[in-house]
Amino acid sequence: MSDFADILSREVPAINRHLEDATASLSPLVQPVVRHVLLAGGKRLRPLLAILVARALGHQEDDVYPLACSLEFLHSATLLHDDIVDGATLRRGRPSAHTRFGATHTILAGDVLLALANRTVAEYDDPELTRILSEALLQTATGEILEIAHLRDTDLPLDTYLSIIMGKTAHLLQAACHCGAVLAGADANLREAAKTLGGNCGIAFQLVDDALDYTSPAAVSGKPTGGDLKEGKVTLPLILYLAALPFEARRRLAEDFRQDQLSGEDIEYLRGNIVAGGHAEKTREMAATYLEKAQAALAVFPPSPEADLIGQVLAPMLARDK
């Protein structure tokens, strides 16, 4: 068994046990919704990075697990709320929580997870950890609001798009790495490297996600292909495609997209053209530049097996198909 497989076989079950124990401590009225989202699988990327960063920087105690799981509570809460906002009916190949339990129960379960994340971190009695988690929640919500404000905005500037994905995805991964460094008592230079690692990893992850929305079949991704187009989300593949069109064709498409005048067949035709034009692949290429920045930050870490494992977590990110 490789070191990477070994760490996954050891750490992911430990993460899942802590998630299960935390879920069992909640009100029975809340547990079904929480279990639906929290225990339905997932990569556990945020808690795993928090653990590996803490270990890489010298912290070997088991008290890392509640902290790591607080990031998963926060992430899961955002998933519950986001699916309601987006009207999404699938999450990881299963019905979204709000379609099974109703919007009211799902929103309140998300609120419970937010509170649980904050209480868990507060028990460390470290104001810096509390500040990091609170800032991550603030920035994640702000990123989601910014995305909603720019739905169907075909004039979306690239820097605003990057601000959206930094907010809705990357800040939480940045917080995971930063929390691991703080728990380890790392110096300012290593804490900054950990933040840079997590932030750039998060941007790369979301860029690949945005590319996959155009290319990954629903059976693989667990959500409908072309979902972003259907929901009016302007992501990099569409931005690149629009920029490559002649003026008149761009104007007509932009108008139809803004007015939500595209039929299901139109959207599938558009999705196919975007993929055929190489724009999903170009999105992956941009993700590679952010992954290189993450790897450069990782190089600041002292040599350790855990630092090597973080590199192994990063390596397959560009090639993932779900």
Tab-separated table of C-alpha atoms in Angstrom:
chain	number	residue	atom	x	y	z
A	1	MET	CA	0.000	0.000	0.000
A	2	SER	CA	1.371	3.440	-0.929
A	3	ASP	CA	1.918	6.124	1.677
A	4	PHE	CA	-0.980	8.069	0.168
A	5	ALA	CA	-3.341	5.076	0.318
A	6	ASP	CA	-2.144	4.412	3.860
A	7	ILE	CA	-2.892	7.950	5.039
A	8	LEU	CA	-6.328	7.822	3.416
A	9	SER	CA	-7.080	4.455	5.017
A	10	ARG	CA	-6.099	5.878	8.407
A	11	GLU	CA	-7.251	9.494	8.388
A	12	VAL	CA	-10.490	9.399	6.394
A	13	PRO	CA	-12.111	6.736	8.637
A	14	ALA	CA	-10.988	8.755	11.676
A	15	ILE	CA	-12.576	11.872	10.168
A	16	ASN	CA	-15.767	9.948	9.445
A	17	ARG	CA	-15.912	8.591	13.015
A	18	HIS	CA	-15.683	12.121	14.405
A	19	LEU	CA	-18.364	13.310	11.998
A	20	GLU	CA	-20.588	10.398	13.022
A	21	ASP	CA	-20.069	11.077	16.732
A	22	ALA	CA	-20.822	14.776	16.294
A	23	THR	CA	-23.957	14.000	14.298
A	24	ALA	CA	-25.160	11.552	16.960
A	25	SER	CA	-24.912	14.350	19.552
A	26	LEU	CA	-27.434	16.518	17.710
A	27	SER	CA	-31.188	16.610	18.197
A	28	PRO	CA	-32.908	13.587	16.597
A	29	LEU	CA	-35.053	16.083	14.693
A	30	VAL	CA	-31.976	17.439	12.922
A	31	GLN	CA	-30.008	14.235	12.438
A	32	PRO	CA	-31.717	12.887	9.282
A	33	VAL	CA	-30.902	16.019	7.249
A	34	VAL	CA	-27.374	16.272	8.640
A	35	ARG	CA	-26.693	12.602	7.939
A	36	HIS	CA	-27.996	13.003	4.421
A	37	VAL	CA	-25.364	15.598	3.534
A	38	LEU	CA	-22.567	14.955	6.016
A	39	LEU	CA	-22.334	11.185	5.853
A	40	ALA	CA	-23.040	10.774	2.140
A	41	GLY	CA	-19.389	10.547	1.225
A	42	GLY	CA	-17.263	13.234	-0.355
A	43	LYS	CA	-13.535	13.748	-0.682
A	44	ARG	CA	-13.055	15.139	2.873
A	45	LEU	CA	-10.493	17.449	1.275
A	46	ARG	CA	-10.870	20.241	3.842
A	47	PRO	CA	-10.411	18.162	7.006
A	48	LEU	CA	-7.716	16.090	5.337
A	49	LEU	CA	-5.683	19.185	4.453
A	50	ALA	CA	-6.090	20.597	7.955
A	51	ILE	CA	-4.769	17.347	9.425
A	52	LEU	CA	-1.881	16.963	6.974
A	53	VAL	CA	-0.749	20.576	7.391
A	54	ALA	CA	-0.834	20.259	11.186
A	55	ARG	CA	1.125	16.990	11.000
A	56	ALA	CA	3.608	18.389	8.479
A	57	LEU	CA	4.322	21.297	10.810
A	58	GLY	CA	4.882	19.121	13.866
A	59	HIS	CA	1.496	18.581	15.541
A	60	GLN	CA	0.907	14.860	16.114
A	61	GLU	CA	-1.861	14.916	18.757
A	62	ASP	CA	-5.358	13.596	18.032
A	63	ASP	CA	-6.953	16.904	19.059
A	64	VAL	CA	-6.629	17.908	15.398
A	65	TYR	CA	-9.727	15.892	14.442
A	66	PRO	CA	-12.495	18.095	15.905
A	67	LEU	CA	-10.838	21.160	14.350
A	68	ALA	CA	-10.558	19.427	10.991
A	69	CYS	CA	-14.176	18.290	11.162
A	70	SER	CA	-15.366	21.816	11.923
A	71	LEU	CA	-14.320	22.683	8.365
A	72	GLU	CA	-16.468	19.824	7.061
A	73	PHE	CA	-19.427	21.027	9.149
A	74	LEU	CA	-19.050	24.463	7.626
A	75	HIS	CA	-18.677	23.073	4.108
A	76	SER	CA	-21.715	20.821	4.502
A	77	ALA	CA	-23.802	23.726	5.781
A	78	THR	CA	-22.968	25.731	2.669
A	79	LEU	CA	-23.951	22.759	0.471
A	80	LEU	CA	-27.361	22.533	2.117
A	81	HIS	CA	-28.000	26.230	1.661
A	82	ASP	CA	-26.503	26.441	-1.837
A	83	ASP	CA	-28.685	23.659	-3.221
A	84	ILE	CA	-31.772	25.567	-2.128
A	85	VAL	CA	-30.513	28.822	-3.640
A	86	ASP	CA	-29.562	27.072	-6.894
A	87	GLY	CA	-32.672	24.907	-7.052
A	88	ALA	CA	-30.346	21.907	-7.411
A	89	THR	CA	-32.072	18.530	-7.271
A	90	LEU	CA	-28.949	16.339	-7.104
A	91	ARG	CA	-25.928	16.315	-4.806
A	92	ARG	CA	-23.264	13.587	-5.228
A	93	GLY	CA	-25.701	11.549	-7.271
A	94	ARG	CA	-28.391	11.610	-4.590
A	95	PRO	CA	-31.489	13.813	-4.208
A	96	SER	CA	-30.588	17.139	-2.618
A	97	ALA	CA	-31.623	17.416	1.021
A	98	HIS	CA	-34.286	20.048	0.420
A	99	THR	CA	-36.091	17.777	-2.078
A	100	ARG	CA	-36.397	15.083	0.614
A	101	PHE	CA	-36.836	17.063	3.812
A	102	GLY	CA	-38.159	20.417	2.615
A	103	ALA	CA	-36.461	23.807	2.464
A	104	THR	CA	-37.309	24.835	6.035
A	105	HIS	CA	-35.807	21.756	7.693
A	106	THR	CA	-32.779	21.909	5.391
A	107	ILE	CA	-32.049	25.583	6.081
A	108	LEU	CA	-32.297	25.020	9.821
A	109	ALA	CA	-30.081	21.926	9.622
A	110	GLY	CA	-27.516	24.058	7.801
A	111	ASP	CA	-27.757	26.616	10.592
A	112	VAL	CA	-27.158	23.857	13.145
A	113	LEU	CA	-24.008	22.789	11.305
A	114	LEU	CA	-22.753	26.384	11.228
A	115	ALA	CA	-23.311	26.650	14.976
A	116	LEU	CA	-21.669	23.279	15.574
A	117	ALA	CA	-18.596	24.356	13.598
A	118	ASN	CA	-18.279	27.544	15.635
A	119	ARG	CA	-18.790	25.767	18.972
A	120	THR	CA	-16.222	23.114	18.061
A	121	VAL	CA	-13.557	25.691	17.255
A	122	ALA	CA	-14.426	27.827	20.305
A	123	GLU	CA	-13.602	24.843	22.538
A	124	TYR	CA	-9.932	25.188	21.520
A	125	ASP	CA	-9.923	28.532	23.360
A	126	ASP	CA	-7.691	30.045	20.674
A	127	PRO	CA	-8.993	33.384	19.332
A	128	GLU	CA	-6.959	32.995	16.128
A	129	LEU	CA	-8.682	29.728	15.212
A	130	THR	CA	-12.068	31.302	15.923
A	131	ARG	CA	-11.166	34.308	13.792
A	132	ILE	CA	-10.040	32.116	10.869
A	133	LEU	CA	-13.245	30.074	10.865
A	134	SER	CA	-15.444	33.161	11.200
A	135	GLU	CA	-13.619	34.899	8.355
A	136	ALA	CA	-13.988	31.790	6.180
A	137	LEU	CA	-17.735	31.754	6.797
A	138	LEU	CA	-17.995	35.474	6.044
A	139	GLN	CA	-16.010	35.190	2.811
A	140	THR	CA	-17.848	32.067	1.674
A	141	ALA	CA	-21.231	33.748	2.097
A	142	THR	CA	-19.935	36.897	0.381
A	143	GLY	CA	-18.679	34.834	-2.549
A	144	GLU	CA	-22.078	33.198	-2.936
A	145	ILE	CA	-23.819	36.580	-2.843
A	146	LEU	CA	-21.395	37.936	-5.441
A	147	GLU	CA	-22.148	34.983	-7.704
A	148	ILE	CA	-25.902	35.576	-7.384
A	149	ALA	CA	-25.397	39.279	-8.140
A	150	HIS	CA	-23.699	38.319	-11.409
A	151	LEU	CA	-26.049	35.575	-12.608
A	152	ARG	CA	-26.439	35.815	-16.380
A	153	ASP	CA	-23.878	38.635	-16.475
A	154	THR	CA	-22.126	37.908	-19.764
A	155	ASP	CA	-19.888	40.939	-19.193
A	156	LEU	CA	-18.479	39.388	-16.005
A	157	PRO	CA	-14.814	40.472	-15.698
A	158	LEU	CA	-12.254	37.740	-15.072
A	159	ASP	CA	-11.121	39.310	-11.801
A	160	THR	CA	-14.712	39.314	-10.488
A	161	TYR	CA	-15.094	35.673	-11.500
A	162	LEU	CA	-11.913	34.842	-9.593
A	163	SER	CA	-13.239	36.768	-6.579
A	164	ILE	CA	-16.377	34.625	-6.700
A	165	ILE	CA	-14.487	31.340	-6.687
A	166	MET	CA	-12.030	32.584	-4.069
A	167	GLY	CA	-15.026	33.358	-1.895
A	168	LYS	CA	-17.289	30.393	-2.424
A	169	THR	CA	-14.596	27.683	-2.510
A	170	ALA	CA	-11.020	28.764	-1.901
A	171	HIS	CA	-11.421	30.602	1.417
A	172	LEU	CA	-12.593	27.432	3.126
A	173	LEU	CA	-9.600	25.443	1.848
A	174	GLN	CA	-7.350	28.333	2.836
A	175	ALA	CA	-8.881	28.253	6.318
A	176	ALA	CA	-8.313	24.497	6.575
A	177	CYS	CA	-4.598	24.848	5.884
A	178	HIS	CA	-4.277	27.976	8.020
A	179	CYS	CA	-5.996	26.310	10.991
A	180	GLY	CA	-3.652	23.342	10.719
A	181	ALA	CA	-0.642	25.666	10.812
A	182	VAL	CA	-1.987	27.640	13.784
A	183	LEU	CA	-2.757	24.473	15.769
A	184	ALA	CA	0.816	23.325	15.087
A	185	GLY	CA	2.197	26.589	16.504
A	186	ALA	CA	3.932	27.372	13.208
A	187	ASP	CA	5.758	30.665	12.735
A	188	ALA	CA	4.363	33.539	10.648
A	189	ASN	CA	6.224	32.491	7.501
A	190	LEU	CA	4.832	28.949	7.590
A	191	ARG	CA	1.327	30.180	8.420
A	192	GLU	CA	1.433	32.418	5.354
A	193	ALA	CA	2.700	29.521	3.239
A	194	ALA	CA	-0.166	27.376	4.513
A	195	LYS	CA	-2.696	30.077	3.593
A	196	THR	CA	-1.172	30.425	0.122
A	197	LEU	CA	-1.242	26.657	-0.306
A	198	GLY	CA	-4.910	26.390	0.624
A	199	GLY	CA	-6.110	29.441	-1.297
A	200	ASN	CA	-4.463	28.453	-4.563
A	201	CYS	CA	-5.499	24.839	-4.120
A	202	GLY	CA	-9.076	26.067	-3.713
A	203	ILE	CA	-9.007	28.194	-6.853
A	204	ALA	CA	-7.544	25.302	-8.847
A	205	PHE	CA	-10.174	22.938	-7.437
A	206	GLN	CA	-13.062	25.238	-8.419
A	207	LEU	CA	-11.653	25.889	-11.889
A	208	VAL	CA	-11.538	22.144	-12.510
A	209	ASP	CA	-15.074	21.892	-11.114
A	210	ASP	CA	-16.221	24.566	-13.574
A	211	ALA	CA	-14.600	22.675	-16.438
A	212	LEU	CA	-16.186	19.400	-15.306
A	213	ASP	CA	-19.624	20.990	-15.392
A	214	TYR	CA	-19.242	21.061	-19.175
A	215	THR	CA	-17.579	17.694	-19.693
A	216	SER	CA	-18.453	15.186	-16.966
A	217	PRO	CA	-21.523	12.984	-17.518
A	218	ALA	CA	-24.156	13.143	-14.790
A	219	ALA	CA	-23.531	9.486	-13.950
A	220	VAL	CA	-19.944	10.373	-13.014
A	221	SER	CA	-20.313	13.820	-11.452
A	222	GLY	CA	-23.586	13.184	-9.628
A	223	LYS	CA	-25.124	16.371	-11.034
A	224	PRO	CA	-26.543	17.308	-14.444
A	225	THR	CA	-24.015	18.177	-17.145
A	226	GLY	CA	-24.238	21.842	-18.088
A	227	GLY	CA	-25.890	22.726	-14.797
A	228	ASP	CA	-24.087	26.063	-14.588
A	229	LEU	CA	-25.489	27.131	-17.961
A	230	LYS	CA	-28.996	26.073	-16.926
A	231	GLU	CA	-28.685	28.065	-13.690
A	232	GLY	CA	-27.297	31.150	-15.443
A	233	LYS	CA	-23.849	30.924	-13.831
A	234	VAL	CA	-21.093	32.549	-15.846
A	235	THR	CA	-17.891	30.555	-15.391
A	236	LEU	CA	-14.575	30.537	-17.208
A	237	PRO	CA	-15.485	28.163	-20.084
A	238	LEU	CA	-18.377	30.455	-21.065
A	239	ILE	CA	-16.283	33.613	-20.549
A	240	LEU	CA	-13.592	32.243	-22.885
A	241	TYR	CA	-16.146	31.098	-25.477
A	242	LEU	CA	-17.883	34.470	-25.557
A	243	ALA	CA	-14.549	36.259	-25.948
A	244	ALA	CA	-13.740	34.106	-29.000
A	245	LEU	CA	-17.031	34.819	-30.841
A	246	PRO	CA	-17.466	37.472	-33.535
A	247	PHE	CA	-19.164	40.590	-32.216
A	248	GLU	CA	-22.654	39.976	-33.600
A	249	ALA	CA	-22.772	36.311	-32.600
A	250	ARG	CA	-21.569	37.252	-29.125
A	251	ARG	CA	-24.193	39.982	-28.828
A	252	ARG	CA	-27.049	37.625	-29.824
A	253	LEU	CA	-25.941	34.833	-27.498
A	254	ALA	CA	-25.358	37.240	-24.620
A	255	GLU	CA	-28.845	38.690	-25.033
A	256	ASP	CA	-30.526	35.272	-25.146
A	257	PHE	CA	-28.521	34.074	-22.137
A	258	ARG	CA	-29.288	37.202	-20.093
A	259	GLN	CA	-32.994	36.907	-20.881
A	260	ASP	CA	-33.024	33.146	-20.141
A	261	GLN	CA	-34.294	32.486	-23.649
A	262	LEU	CA	-32.201	29.356	-24.343
A	263	SER	CA	-34.078	26.059	-24.596
A	264	GLY	CA	-32.693	22.793	-23.257
A	265	GLU	CA	-31.537	21.923	-26.776
A	266	ASP	CA	-29.911	25.356	-27.142
A	267	ILE	CA	-28.012	24.877	-23.891
A	268	GLU	CA	-26.780	21.424	-24.907
A	269	TYR	CA	-25.683	22.795	-28.297
A	270	LEU	CA	-23.877	25.661	-26.563
A	271	ARG	CA	-22.238	23.284	-24.095
A	272	GLY	CA	-21.004	21.119	-26.945
A	273	ASN	CA	-19.557	24.122	-28.781
A	274	ILE	CA	-17.760	25.320	-25.662
A	275	VAL	CA	-16.158	21.910	-25.176
A	276	ALA	CA	-15.332	21.533	-28.874
A	277	GLY	CA	-13.671	24.951	-28.823
A	278	GLY	CA	-11.295	23.759	-26.102
A	279	HIS	CA	-12.561	26.188	-23.495
A	280	ALA	CA	-13.120	23.582	-20.775
A	281	GLU	CA	-9.561	22.380	-21.372
A	282	LYS	CA	-8.256	25.951	-21.228
A	283	THR	CA	-9.998	26.273	-17.858
A	284	ARG	CA	-8.041	23.256	-16.645
A	285	GLU	CA	-4.871	24.895	-17.950
A	286	MET	CA	-5.571	27.969	-15.828
A	287	ALA	CA	-6.185	25.659	-12.863
A	288	ALA	CA	-2.690	24.264	-13.439
A	289	THR	CA	-1.154	27.714	-12.905
A	290	TYR	CA	-2.827	27.994	-9.485
A	291	LEU	CA	-1.807	24.463	-8.605
A	292	GLU	CA	1.798	25.432	-9.344
A	293	LYS	CA	1.445	28.317	-6.863
A	294	ALA	CA	0.093	25.894	-4.273
A	295	GLN	CA	3.017	23.554	-4.858
A	296	ALA	CA	5.468	26.453	-4.539
A	297	ALA	CA	3.946	27.317	-1.159
A	298	LEU	CA	4.211	23.690	-0.094
A	299	ALA	CA	7.927	23.800	-0.933
A	300	VAL	CA	8.363	26.275	1.964
A	301	PHE	CA	7.317	23.540	4.428
A	302	PRO	CA	10.085	21.581	6.136
A	303	PRO	CA	10.645	18.150	4.555
A	304	SER	CA	8.330	15.517	6.046
A	305	PRO	CA	6.274	12.506	4.960
A	306	GLU	CA	3.115	14.562	5.533
A	307	ALA	CA	4.330	17.365	3.261
A	308	ASP	CA	4.948	14.745	0.581
A	309	LEU	CA	1.425	13.466	1.125
A	310	ILE	CA	-0.014	16.956	0.637
A	311	GLY	CA	1.774	16.978	-2.713
A	312	GLN	CA	0.084	13.672	-3.510
A	313	VAL	CA	-3.285	15.203	-2.632
A	314	LEU	CA	-2.616	18.077	-5.038
A	315	ALA	CA	-1.190	16.006	-7.893
A	316	PRO	CA	-4.388	14.306	-9.187
A	317	MET	CA	-6.530	17.425	-8.888
A	318	LEU	CA	-6.213	18.468	-12.534
A	319	ALA	CA	-7.011	14.991	-13.833
A	320	ARG	CA	-10.105	14.347	-11.704
A	321	ASP	CA	-13.350	13.523	-13.484
A	322	LYS	CA	-15.837	14.204	-10.670
